[in-house]
Amino acid sequence: MTGPIAKLSFWGVRGSTPTVDPATWRYGGNTPCVELIAPDGTQFILDCGTGLRMLGNRWGSGLNGAHADTHIFVTHYHWDHIQGLPFFAPLYDEKNEFQFYSFRSKFLGPDSLRQVLEKQMALPYFPVDFSAMNARRKFRELDGGESFTIGENRIATRWLNHPQGCLGFRIETPAGTLVYATDNEPGDAALDKNLRELAAGADIFINDAQFAPAQLAVNRKGWGHSSWREGVNVAREVNAKTLVLFHHDPDSNDRGIDEILQQAREEFDSVFAASEGMIITLGSANEPVQAHMPGSRTALRREAQFHARVSGLTAEGQKFDEATLVKDLSLQGALITLKHSPRMQSELQVTMETPTADGLQAMQLRGYVVRIEEGAEQGTTAVGVVFTD
Ligand SMILES: [Zn+2]
Ligand SMILES: [Zn+2]
């Protein structure tokens, strides 16, 4: 029996400014954009960073069908949360209709979000103006502390601690509760309380984790961001089930985020580091939340037959080491069938025997688990890895 299912997709996870440095490729360089498809088909888009362009490009494709009802929530007006809007192709199509939500900024006055959109596209900053956007658009102003329903989903808002203000959103669907709390810094008693109210008992709690705890304590204090440790503390206090570390610093490379994730996992069991393309399904009752990356980012695979030894940690944290065949290999990764089920976003050592002129040679690779599925044979797991270095 399957209950209601909601699908959460990460299109942009980077904070402050996009990155194209290859050392940030694995987690991704687009700025915040998260999508939730609720069980009733309502589509929620949370923030309009550069990740929104990618979402728009998939519009109407099998992966992401066009939705009659799209609700776009903007947390605040900093560049990294609005910059994808002019590049969101569905806004130029008169067949589409969007309902936008954001707050009245004291710097902008009434209709803040509409003004932001118009000014973003004002000459000479953009080649066409706002009137080129033919989709129907409606704007609703929100305040912190509101709650209302959209379809069968309940929405709640709270103010968070961030320069010029930022709203956090809680979306309760029949498949589970998502809390989106990007761009917030601990240290203001009333706003800290808001964050806890918002995150209480959430199935998925997405929290700002831009800085290391030490940075946050000293030279990044007052910048409006948080750390993995704060996320863990809040998740523990309010019984959030899964924590997603979000809004990665543009100066954090993949190795740095690996480390942050590892530290967080030592303190809290269910943690993921948001990565571009990651999908989390809500609603599989009583099962641990599973995240996976669709094949598209590890595409261009070739059929192969390499003997390999794979060692790593299982989802339960046990060490394992086993022999297998690698049948599906690309320059960036491989799909490996294992009897063990490794932990998502953990590291695997893969030693492959490769034929050379002098016979077989062992090739040592470090892989990073991006995808876990049931294997074709019973009792096996198909594990997608990206080779790191
Ligand atoms: Zn931001
Ligand atoms: Zn911000």
CSV table of C-alpha atoms and ligand atoms in Angstrom, one decimal:
chain,number,residue,atom,x,y,z
A,1,MET,CA,0.0,0.0,0.0
A,2,THR,CA,1.4,3.4,-0.8
A,3,GLY,CA,0.3,6.6,0.8
A,4,PRO,CA,0.5,10.2,-0.5
A,5,ILE,CA,3.9,11.1,-1.9
A,6,ALA,CA,5.6,14.5,-2.2
A,7,LYS,CA,8.7,15.2,-4.3
A,8,LEU,CA,11.3,17.7,-3.2
A,9,SER,CA,13.9,18.7,-5.9
A,10,PHE,CA,17.0,20.9,-5.4
A,11,TRP,CA,17.7,23.1,-8.4
A,12,GLY,CA,20.1,25.6,-6.7
A,13,VAL,CA,21.9,25.2,-3.3
A,14,ARG,CA,24.7,27.7,-3.4
A,15,GLY,CA,24.6,30.9,-1.3
A,16,SER,CA,25.4,34.5,-2.1
A,17,THR,CA,26.7,34.1,-5.7
A,18,PRO,CA,26.8,31.3,-8.3
A,19,THR,CA,30.0,29.4,-8.7
A,20,VAL,CA,31.4,27.7,-11.8
A,21,ASP,CA,34.7,26.5,-10.2
A,22,PRO,CA,35.1,22.8,-11.1
A,23,ALA,CA,35.9,22.1,-7.4
A,24,THR,CA,32.3,23.0,-6.6
A,25,TRP,CA,30.7,20.9,-9.3
A,26,ARG,CA,29.5,18.0,-7.2
A,27,TYR,CA,27.3,20.0,-4.9
A,28,GLY,CA,26.6,22.6,-7.6
A,29,GLY,CA,27.0,26.3,-8.2
A,30,ASN,CA,23.5,27.6,-8.8
A,31,THR,CA,21.9,29.9,-6.2
A,32,PRO,CA,18.8,28.9,-4.2
A,33,CYS,CA,15.8,27.3,-5.8
A,34,VAL,CA,13.9,24.4,-4.4
A,35,GLU,CA,10.7,22.8,-5.7
A,36,LEU,CA,8.1,20.7,-3.9
A,37,ILE,CA,5.4,18.9,-5.7
A,38,ALA,CA,2.7,18.1,-3.1
A,39,PRO,CA,0.5,15.0,-3.4
A,40,ASP,CA,-2.4,17.0,-4.7
A,41,GLY,CA,-0.2,18.2,-7.6
A,42,THR,CA,0.4,21.7,-6.3
A,43,GLN,CA,3.8,22.9,-7.3
A,44,PHE,CA,5.7,25.1,-4.8
A,45,ILE,CA,8.9,26.9,-5.9
A,46,LEU,CA,10.9,28.3,-3.1
A,47,ASP,CA,13.2,31.1,-4.1
A,48,CYS,CA,14.3,32.2,-7.6
A,49,GLY,CA,18.1,31.9,-7.6
A,50,THR,CA,19.9,30.9,-10.8
A,51,GLY,CA,18.7,27.3,-10.2
A,52,LEU,CA,15.3,28.5,-11.4
A,53,ARG,CA,16.6,28.6,-15.0
A,54,MET,CA,17.2,24.9,-14.9
A,55,LEU,CA,13.8,24.2,-13.5
A,56,GLY,CA,12.3,26.3,-16.3
A,57,ASN,CA,14.3,24.4,-19.0
A,58,ARG,CA,12.7,21.1,-17.8
A,59,TRP,CA,9.2,22.7,-17.9
A,60,GLY,CA,6.7,20.4,-19.5
A,61,SER,CA,9.2,17.6,-19.9
A,62,GLY,CA,8.5,14.2,-18.4
A,63,LEU,CA,10.6,14.9,-15.4
A,64,ASN,CA,8.7,17.9,-14.5
A,65,GLY,CA,5.3,18.3,-16.1
A,66,ALA,CA,3.7,21.7,-16.3
A,67,HIS,CA,1.4,22.3,-13.4
A,68,ALA,CA,-1.9,24.1,-13.4
A,69,ASP,CA,-1.1,25.5,-10.1
A,70,THR,CA,2.3,27.0,-9.4
A,71,HIS,CA,3.1,29.0,-6.2
A,72,ILE,CA,6.4,30.8,-6.0
A,73,PHE,CA,7.6,31.8,-2.6
A,74,VAL,CA,10.5,34.3,-2.3
A,75,THR,CA,12.2,34.5,1.1
A,76,HIS,CA,13.8,37.9,0.5
A,77,TYR,CA,15.2,40.2,-2.1
A,78,HIS,CA,18.9,39.5,-2.0
A,79,TRP,CA,20.3,38.8,-5.5
A,80,ASP,CA,21.0,35.2,-4.9
A,81,HIS,CA,17.2,34.6,-4.3
A,82,ILE,CA,15.8,36.5,-7.3
A,83,GLN,CA,18.5,36.4,-10.0
A,84,GLY,CA,17.0,33.4,-11.9
A,85,LEU,CA,13.6,35.2,-12.5
A,86,PRO,CA,14.5,36.9,-15.8
A,87,PHE,CA,15.8,33.6,-17.1
A,88,PHE,CA,12.8,31.5,-16.1
A,89,ALA,CA,11.4,30.7,-19.6
A,90,PRO,CA,7.9,29.7,-18.4
A,91,LEU,CA,7.3,33.4,-17.4
A,92,TYR,CA,7.4,34.4,-21.1
A,93,ASP,CA,4.6,31.9,-22.1
A,94,GLU,CA,1.1,33.3,-21.9
A,95,LYS,CA,-0.3,29.8,-21.2
A,96,ASN,CA,1.2,29.9,-17.7
A,97,GLU,CA,0.0,31.4,-14.6
A,98,PHE,CA,2.0,32.1,-11.4
A,99,GLN,CA,1.1,33.1,-7.9
A,100,PHE,CA,4.0,34.9,-6.2
A,101,TYR,CA,4.4,35.4,-2.5
A,102,SER,CA,6.8,37.6,-0.6
A,103,PHE,CA,6.8,40.4,2.0
A,104,ARG,CA,6.5,44.1,1.9
A,105,SER,CA,10.0,45.5,2.2
A,106,LYS,CA,10.3,48.7,4.1
A,107,PHE,CA,12.8,49.8,1.5
A,108,LEU,CA,10.4,49.3,-1.4
A,109,GLY,CA,6.9,49.7,0.0
A,110,PRO,CA,3.7,48.1,-1.4
A,111,ASP,CA,4.1,45.6,-4.2
A,112,SER,CA,7.7,45.0,-3.3
A,113,LEU,CA,8.1,41.8,-5.3
A,114,ARG,CA,6.5,43.2,-8.4
A,115,GLN,CA,8.9,46.2,-8.1
A,116,VAL,CA,11.9,43.9,-7.7
A,117,LEU,CA,10.9,42.1,-10.8
A,118,GLU,CA,10.4,45.2,-12.8
A,119,LYS,CA,13.6,46.9,-11.6
A,120,GLN,CA,15.6,43.7,-12.3
A,121,MET,CA,14.6,44.0,-15.9
A,122,ALA,CA,14.9,47.8,-16.2
A,123,LEU,CA,17.0,49.2,-19.0
A,124,PRO,CA,20.0,48.9,-19.3
A,125,TYR,CA,20.3,46.0,-17.0
A,126,PHE,CA,18.4,43.5,-19.2
A,127,PRO,CA,17.6,43.4,-22.9
A,128,VAL,CA,13.8,43.2,-22.6
A,129,ASP,CA,11.5,44.7,-20.0
A,130,PHE,CA,9.0,43.2,-17.7
A,131,SER,CA,6.1,43.5,-20.2
A,132,ALA,CA,7.8,40.8,-22.3
A,133,MET,CA,6.8,38.3,-19.6
A,134,ASN,CA,3.5,37.1,-20.9
A,135,ALA,CA,2.5,34.6,-18.3
A,136,ARG,CA,-0.3,35.7,-15.9
A,137,ARG,CA,1.2,36.8,-12.6
A,138,LYS,CA,-0.5,37.4,-9.3
A,139,PHE,CA,1.3,38.8,-6.2
A,140,ARG,CA,0.4,38.2,-2.6
A,141,GLU,CA,2.1,40.0,0.3
A,142,LEU,CA,2.9,37.9,3.3
A,143,ASP,CA,3.9,38.8,6.8
A,144,GLY,CA,5.7,36.6,9.4
A,145,GLY,CA,3.3,34.6,11.6
A,146,GLU,CA,0.7,34.0,8.8
A,147,SER,CA,-0.8,30.6,8.0
A,148,PHE,CA,-3.2,29.6,5.2
A,149,THR,CA,-3.9,26.7,2.9
A,150,ILE,CA,-3.2,26.0,-0.7
A,151,GLY,CA,-5.0,23.0,-2.0
A,152,GLU,CA,-4.7,20.4,0.8
A,153,ASN,CA,-1.4,21.9,2.0
A,154,ARG,CA,-1.0,24.2,5.0
A,155,ILE,CA,1.5,27.0,4.8
A,156,ALA,CA,3.1,28.9,7.8
A,157,THR,CA,5.5,31.8,7.7
A,158,ARG,CA,8.0,33.2,10.3
A,159,TRP,CA,10.5,36.0,10.2
A,160,LEU,CA,14.1,34.9,10.4
A,161,ASN,CA,17.2,36.8,11.5
A,162,HIS,CA,18.8,38.2,8.3
A,163,PRO,CA,19.8,41.7,7.1
A,164,GLN,CA,16.7,43.5,5.6
A,165,GLY,CA,14.5,40.5,6.7
A,166,CYS,CA,13.9,37.0,5.4
A,167,LEU,CA,10.8,34.8,5.7
A,168,GLY,CA,11.0,31.1,6.5
A,169,PHE,CA,8.3,28.8,5.2
A,170,ARG,CA,6.7,25.6,6.5
A,171,ILE,CA,4.6,23.5,4.1
A,172,GLU,CA,2.6,20.7,5.6
A,173,THR,CA,1.4,18.2,3.0
A,174,PRO,CA,-0.4,14.9,3.5
A,175,ALA,CA,2.9,13.2,2.7
A,176,GLY,CA,5.0,15.1,5.3
A,177,THR,CA,6.2,18.5,6.4
A,178,LEU,CA,8.9,20.6,4.7
A,179,VAL,CA,10.5,23.5,6.4
A,180,TYR,CA,12.6,25.9,4.3
A,181,ALA,CA,14.8,28.2,6.4
A,182,THR,CA,17.5,29.6,4.3
A,183,ASP,CA,19.5,32.8,5.2
A,184,ASN,CA,19.2,33.0,8.9
A,185,GLU,CA,21.7,33.6,11.8
A,186,PRO,CA,21.3,32.5,15.4
A,187,GLY,CA,21.5,35.0,18.2
A,188,ASP,CA,18.3,36.9,18.3
A,189,ALA,CA,16.0,35.4,21.0
A,190,ALA,CA,12.7,36.1,19.3
A,191,LEU,CA,13.8,35.1,15.8
A,192,ASP,CA,15.6,32.0,17.2
A,193,LYS,CA,12.2,31.1,18.7
A,194,ASN,CA,10.5,31.6,15.3
A,195,LEU,CA,12.9,29.2,13.7
A,196,ARG,CA,12.1,26.5,16.3
A,197,GLU,CA,8.4,27.0,15.9
A,198,LEU,CA,8.8,26.7,12.1
A,199,ALA,CA,10.9,23.6,12.3
A,200,ALA,CA,9.0,21.8,15.0
A,201,GLY,CA,8.6,18.1,14.1
A,202,ALA,CA,9.4,18.7,10.4
A,203,ASP,CA,10.1,15.7,8.2
A,204,ILE,CA,12.6,17.8,6.2
A,205,PHE,CA,14.3,20.8,7.8
A,206,ILE,CA,16.3,22.8,5.2
A,207,ASN,CA,18.6,25.2,7.1
A,208,ASP,CA,21.3,27.7,6.3
A,209,ALA,CA,24.7,26.1,6.8
A,210,GLN,CA,26.9,28.6,5.0
A,211,PHE,CA,29.7,29.0,7.6
A,212,ALA,CA,31.7,26.8,9.8
A,213,PRO,CA,30.8,27.1,13.5
A,214,ALA,CA,34.2,28.8,14.2
A,215,GLN,CA,33.7,31.4,11.4
A,216,LEU,CA,30.2,32.1,12.7
A,217,ALA,CA,31.5,32.7,16.2
A,218,VAL,CA,34.2,35.2,15.0
A,219,ASN,CA,34.7,36.8,11.6
A,220,ARG,CA,31.3,36.0,10.0
A,221,LYS,CA,29.1,37.1,12.9
A,222,GLY,CA,26.4,39.5,11.7
A,223,TRP,CA,26.5,38.4,8.1
A,224,GLY,CA,23.1,36.7,8.5
A,225,HIS,CA,24.0,33.0,8.1
A,226,SER,CA,24.2,29.9,10.1
A,227,SER,CA,26.2,26.7,10.5
A,228,TRP,CA,25.7,23.0,10.4
A,229,ARG,CA,26.0,22.9,14.2
A,230,GLU,CA,23.1,25.3,14.7
A,231,GLY,CA,21.0,23.2,12.3
A,232,VAL,CA,21.8,20.1,14.3
A,233,ASN,CA,21.0,21.9,17.6
A,234,VAL,CA,17.6,23.1,16.3
A,235,ALA,CA,16.8,19.8,14.7
A,236,ARG,CA,17.5,18.0,18.0
A,237,GLU,CA,15.6,20.5,20.1
A,238,VAL,CA,12.4,20.4,18.0
A,239,ASN,CA,12.5,16.8,16.8
A,240,ALA,CA,13.0,17.5,13.1
A,241,LYS,CA,13.6,14.2,11.4
A,242,THR,CA,16.0,15.0,8.6
A,243,LEU,CA,18.2,18.0,8.3
A,244,VAL,CA,19.4,19.4,5.0
A,245,LEU,CA,22.4,21.7,5.0
A,246,PHE,CA,21.8,24.5,2.5
A,247,HIS,CA,23.1,27.8,1.1
A,248,HIS,CA,26.7,26.6,0.8
A,249,ASP,CA,29.4,29.3,0.9
A,250,PRO,CA,30.7,30.1,-2.6
A,251,ASP,CA,34.2,29.6,-1.2
A,252,SER,CA,33.4,26.1,0.1
A,253,ASN,CA,34.6,23.5,-2.4
A,254,ASP,CA,33.2,20.0,-2.6
A,255,ARG,CA,35.8,18.6,-0.2
A,256,GLY,CA,34.9,21.3,2.3
A,257,ILE,CA,31.2,20.5,2.2
A,258,ASP,CA,32.0,16.8,2.5
A,259,GLU,CA,33.8,17.6,5.7
A,260,ILE,CA,30.9,19.8,7.0
A,261,LEU,CA,28.5,16.9,6.2
A,262,GLN,CA,30.7,14.4,8.0
A,263,GLN,CA,30.9,16.5,11.1
A,264,ALA,CA,27.1,17.0,11.1
A,265,ARG,CA,26.5,13.3,10.7
A,266,GLU,CA,28.6,12.6,13.8
A,267,GLU,CA,26.1,14.6,15.8
A,268,PHE,CA,22.8,13.9,14.1
A,269,ASP,CA,21.7,10.8,12.3
A,270,SER,CA,19.8,12.0,9.3
A,271,VAL,CA,21.6,14.8,7.5
A,272,PHE,CA,22.1,15.5,3.9
A,273,ALA,CA,24.1,18.3,2.2
A,274,ALA,CA,21.8,19.9,-0.4
A,275,SER,CA,23.2,19.2,-3.8
A,276,GLU,CA,22.0,20.3,-7.2
A,277,GLY,CA,19.8,17.7,-8.8
A,278,MET,CA,19.1,15.9,-5.5
A,279,ILE,CA,15.6,14.6,-5.0
A,280,ILE,CA,14.0,13.6,-1.7
A,281,THR,CA,10.7,11.7,-1.7
A,282,LEU,CA,8.5,12.3,1.3
A,283,GLY,CA,5.7,9.9,2.4
A,284,SER,CA,7.4,6.6,2.6
A,285,ALA,CA,6.0,6.0,6.1
A,286,ASN,CA,8.3,4.8,8.8
A,287,GLU,CA,11.2,4.4,6.4
A,288,PRO,CA,14.3,6.5,6.6
A,289,VAL,CA,14.2,9.4,4.1
A,290,GLN,CA,16.0,8.5,0.9
A,291,ALA,CA,17.7,11.0,-1.3
A,292,HIS,CA,18.9,10.3,-4.8
A,293,MET,CA,20.3,12.0,-7.9
A,294,PRO,CA,18.7,11.2,-11.2
A,295,GLY,CA,21.0,9.8,-13.8
A,296,SER,CA,21.1,13.0,-15.8
A,297,ARG,CA,24.1,14.5,-14.0
A,298,THR,CA,26.2,11.3,-14.3
A,299,ALA,CA,25.2,10.6,-17.8
A,300,LEU,CA,27.3,9.4,-20.8
A,301,ARG,CA,27.9,6.1,-19.2
A,302,ARG,CA,29.6,3.2,-21.1
A,303,GLU,CA,29.0,-0.5,-20.6
A,304,ALA,CA,32.2,-2.1,-19.2
A,305,GLN,CA,33.3,-5.1,-17.2
A,306,PHE,CA,35.9,-4.3,-14.5
A,307,HIS,CA,36.6,-6.4,-11.5
A,308,ALA,CA,36.6,-4.1,-8.5
A,309,ARG,CA,36.8,-4.1,-4.7
A,310,VAL,CA,34.7,-1.6,-3.0
A,311,SER,CA,34.9,-0.5,0.6
A,312,GLY,CA,33.0,2.0,2.6
A,313,LEU,CA,30.4,2.5,5.3
A,314,THR,CA,26.8,1.1,5.2
A,315,ALA,CA,23.8,3.2,5.9
A,316,GLU,CA,24.0,1.8,9.5
A,317,GLY,CA,27.6,3.0,9.8
A,318,GLN,CA,29.3,-0.5,9.5
A,319,LYS,CA,32.5,-0.8,7.5
A,320,PHE,CA,32.3,-3.1,4.5
A,321,ASP,CA,34.6,-4.4,1.8
A,322,GLU,CA,33.4,-6.6,-1.1
A,323,ALA,CA,34.3,-7.7,-4.6
A,324,THR,CA,32.1,-6.8,-7.5
A,325,LEU,CA,32.0,-6.1,-11.2
A,326,VAL,CA,31.7,-2.6,-12.5
A,327,LYS,CA,29.5,-2.7,-15.6
A,328,ASP,CA,28.6,0.9,-16.2
A,329,LEU,CA,31.4,3.4,-16.2
A,330,SER,CA,31.9,7.0,-17.3
A,331,LEU,CA,34.7,9.5,-16.9
A,332,GLN,CA,32.9,10.9,-13.9
A,333,GLY,CA,31.3,8.0,-12.2
A,334,ALA,CA,30.0,4.4,-12.3
A,335,LEU,CA,27.0,2.4,-11.4
A,336,ILE,CA,28.1,-0.4,-9.1
A,337,THR,CA,26.0,-3.3,-7.9
A,338,LEU,CA,26.7,-4.2,-4.2
A,339,LYS,CA,25.4,-6.6,-1.6
A,340,HIS,CA,25.9,-3.9,1.0
A,341,SER,CA,23.9,-0.7,1.0
A,342,PRO,CA,26.2,2.3,1.5
A,343,ARG,CA,25.2,5.6,2.9
A,344,MET,CA,24.0,8.3,0.6
A,345,GLN,CA,26.7,11.0,0.2
A,346,SER,CA,29.4,8.9,1.8
A,347,GLU,CA,32.8,8.0,0.4
A,348,LEU,CA,33.7,4.7,-1.2
A,349,GLN,CA,37.1,3.4,-2.0
A,350,VAL,CA,36.9,1.6,-5.4
A,351,THR,CA,39.9,-0.4,-6.6
A,352,MET,CA,39.5,-1.6,-10.2
A,353,GLU,CA,41.6,-4.0,-12.1
A,354,THR,CA,42.3,-2.5,-15.4
A,355,PRO,CA,44.1,-4.4,-18.3
A,356,THR,CA,47.3,-2.8,-19.5
A,357,ALA,CA,50.1,-3.9,-21.8
A,358,ASP,CA,51.9,-5.4,-18.7
A,359,GLY,CA,48.8,-7.3,-17.5
A,360,LEU,CA,46.3,-6.2,-14.9
A,361,GLN,CA,46.9,-3.1,-12.8
A,362,ALA,CA,45.0,-1.9,-9.8
A,363,MET,CA,43.5,1.6,-10.2
A,364,GLN,CA,42.5,3.3,-6.9
A,365,LEU,CA,39.6,5.7,-7.1
A,366,ARG,CA,37.7,7.6,-4.5
A,367,GLY,CA,33.9,7.6,-5.2
A,368,TYR,CA,31.1,9.5,-3.6
A,369,VAL,CA,27.7,8.0,-3.4
A,370,VAL,CA,25.1,10.1,-5.3
A,371,ARG,CA,22.4,7.5,-6.0
A,372,ILE,CA,21.1,4.3,-4.3
A,373,GLU,CA,18.5,2.1,-5.9
A,374,GLU,CA,17.3,-1.5,-5.6
A,375,GLY,CA,19.6,-3.7,-7.7
A,376,ALA,CA,18.3,-5.8,-10.6
A,377,GLU,CA,19.1,-9.0,-8.6
A,378,GLN,CA,17.4,-9.6,-5.4
A,379,GLY,CA,19.3,-8.5,-2.3
A,380,THR,CA,21.6,-6.2,-4.2
A,381,THR,CA,21.8,-2.4,-4.4
A,382,ALA,CA,22.7,-0.4,-7.4
A,383,VAL,CA,25.0,2.4,-6.3
A,384,GLY,CA,25.8,5.5,-8.4
A,385,VAL,CA,29.1,7.0,-7.5
A,386,VAL,CA,30.9,10.1,-8.8
A,387,PHE,CA,34.7,9.9,-8.8
A,388,THR,CA,36.1,12.7,-6.8
A,389,ASP,CA,39.9,12.7,-7.2
B,1,ZN,ZN,21.1,34.0,0.3
B,2,ZN,ZN,20.3,36.9,2.0
